[in-house]
Amino acid sequence: MDIVTLVVVIAVIAVVVLGATSGLVISSRRKKQLPPAPPTTPSVTAPPAEPQVGEDAETPRDETRRTIEEVVLPPAEAPVEAPVEEPAAPAAPEVEVPEPTAGRLVRLRARLSRSQNSLGKGLLTLLSREHLDEDTWEEIEDTLLTADVGVAPTQELVERLRERVKVLGTRTPEELRVLLREELLKLIGTDQDRAVATDNAVGKDGQEIPGVVMVVGVNGTGKTTTTGKLARVLVADGKSVVLGAADTFRAAAADQLQTWGERVGARTVRGPEGGDPASIAFDAVKEGIAEGADVVLVDTAGRLHTKTGLMDELGKVKRVVEKHGPVGEVLLVLDATTGQNGLVQARVFAEVVDITGVVLTKLDGTAKGGIIVAVQRELGVPVKLVGLGEGADDLAPFEPEAFVDALIGD
Ligand code: GDP
């Protein structure tokens, strides 16, 4: 009996030991298998690794659960997790492809005609009256003045319209439209070169340097936004751009500009807040030369209502940049909604720096598009771009024909 009991006891011990051993083996194998899983799903697999430690005690049940999770879930998730590769994508920063610039004004004309209604349509309605008496001509004049066309151009236009209408005799709406279109185009001018000058130039030491464009204007007119949008216009036209954040007066301007640049893959050269704008502008052109960029756009500060300060600052920026080579374009940004005030600004800027082109912003928010005529007269330089909204691609090369067609409808 004792021997039998002994044999039974030994047998039981053997079974228990065997069972435990095999359990451990499975468990340890499991553990070895688990680590390889994480690589597939870094963030998802990391947490399951922890429960493993405490689970050793409850081996069978948890092993089963884990097996199901591993066998069933991962394969199911695997395809879903393929996008896990996405994090790799950010390595290449998202660079947008701006809208082509050709025909932008035509595409944005709805905004223009909405805001310009009172000018073009108003003139047509008045000219269509059966009797064009003095009161009507006065109304025509008032319409033009209200739209900020300016006194002298208004008088010239009214004079010409009077003559032509007299010659015409009876007027059909179509004849009137053609006549008004021709006269407005004459007023705006169709033969100026409205392209932004961005061609490479010859630098001081004879080497080729990027085209340099300085963007000037009073803060709040949309200067920095316009610089950013212009970078997009140039990139859309196949040019490479470096931005110079020389508006060190307005705290957020450099960040704002850098964000615009990053969106289209253009580097922004910036300095410390309140730093010397001229040295930033100098460095930006230097960077442009080093990168072999096509164009360097320099955003400047426009805080000033004291002419001396403005002259000192803008003059210095220009002179310092010219140590590299010529500045090809100085664009004055004017807010179309400011009317006569805008003209006063234009005058002040023109006295301190040679303006070569005008950008009229916020034309989407005003019926005063006549300022185009007035500012061109005032400065003797063409409007080259117009801003028609806050969207990234809402800056359009100015095309007189498309503009006038939007004014009077075609
Ligand atoms: P800055 O101080 O002259 O550099 O002015 P910002 O570039 O910061 O622009 C001032 C404000 O004008 C911003 O809210 C711009 O979005 C807005 N803005 C600029 N251009 C246009 C435009 O063409 N249309 C409209 N509606 N808003 C504009």
XYZ file of N, CA and C and ligand atoms in Angstrom, residues 218-226 229 247 250 256 361-364 387-390 394, ligand 1:
94
model
N 1.460 101.428 -45.735
C 1.104 101.628 -44.333
C 0.587 100.315 -43.750
N 0.970 100.024 -42.505
C 0.485 98.801 -41.871
C -1.037 98.804 -41.812
N -1.595 97.637 -42.079
C -3.045 97.519 -42.063
C -3.635 97.532 -43.465
N -2.830 97.910 -44.446
C -3.354 97.953 -45.810
C -3.416 96.546 -46.420
N -2.718 95.599 -45.783
C -2.669 94.246 -46.323
C -1.306 93.952 -46.927
N -0.306 94.645 -46.457
C 1.040 94.563 -47.032
C 1.669 93.166 -46.871
N 1.649 92.672 -45.631
C 2.268 91.361 -45.397
C 1.475 90.261 -46.108
N 0.161 90.354 -45.999
C -0.690 89.380 -46.690
C -0.392 89.398 -48.186
N -0.255 90.596 -48.726
C 0.008 90.726 -50.155
C 1.376 90.139 -50.515
N 0.842 86.496 -50.624
C 0.066 86.102 -51.806
C 0.917 86.231 -53.075
N 9.603 93.706 -41.857
C 8.657 94.468 -41.046
C 8.866 94.024 -39.603
N 5.862 95.377 -36.536
C 4.650 94.668 -36.110
C 5.065 93.266 -35.687
N 3.749 85.663 -39.576
C 2.716 85.639 -40.624
C 3.368 85.354 -41.992
N -5.483 96.667 -52.611
C -6.104 95.554 -51.887
C -7.550 95.876 -51.522
N -8.250 94.840 -51.129
C -9.625 94.946 -50.587
C -10.625 95.536 -51.592
N -10.353 95.308 -52.866
C -11.292 95.781 -53.889
C -12.595 94.994 -53.820
N -12.564 93.870 -53.108
C -13.789 93.084 -52.942
C -14.737 93.755 -51.947
N -6.097 93.006 -54.933
C -6.512 92.037 -53.922
C -8.024 91.977 -53.894
N -8.546 90.746 -53.979
C -9.999 90.603 -54.066
C -10.565 89.684 -53.002
N -9.861 89.585 -51.874
C -10.375 88.747 -50.799
C -9.255 88.286 -49.907
N -9.651 87.563 -48.852
C -8.658 87.131 -47.874
C -8.080 85.760 -48.197
N -6.363 85.018 -53.710
C -7.241 86.139 -54.081
C -6.471 87.397 -54.460
P -0.248 94.815 -42.965
O -0.236 95.388 -41.577
O -0.352 95.892 -43.981
O 0.884 93.878 -43.229
O -1.640 94.057 -43.069
P -1.973 92.510 -43.167
O -1.277 91.884 -44.306
O -1.799 91.886 -41.857
O -3.523 92.580 -43.574
C -4.494 93.253 -42.800
C -5.855 92.606 -43.044
O -6.305 92.866 -44.359
C -5.849 91.098 -42.905
O -6.988 90.702 -42.178
C -5.953 90.608 -44.333
O -6.577 89.352 -44.443
C -6.799 91.687 -44.954
N -6.655 91.740 -46.395
C -5.508 91.870 -47.114
N -5.794 91.915 -48.440
C -7.140 91.816 -48.574
C -8.053 91.819 -49.695
O -7.681 91.935 -50.870
N -9.389 91.692 -49.409
C -9.847 91.593 -48.133
N -11.161 91.486 -47.961
N -9.025 91.593 -47.063
C -7.694 91.704 -47.269
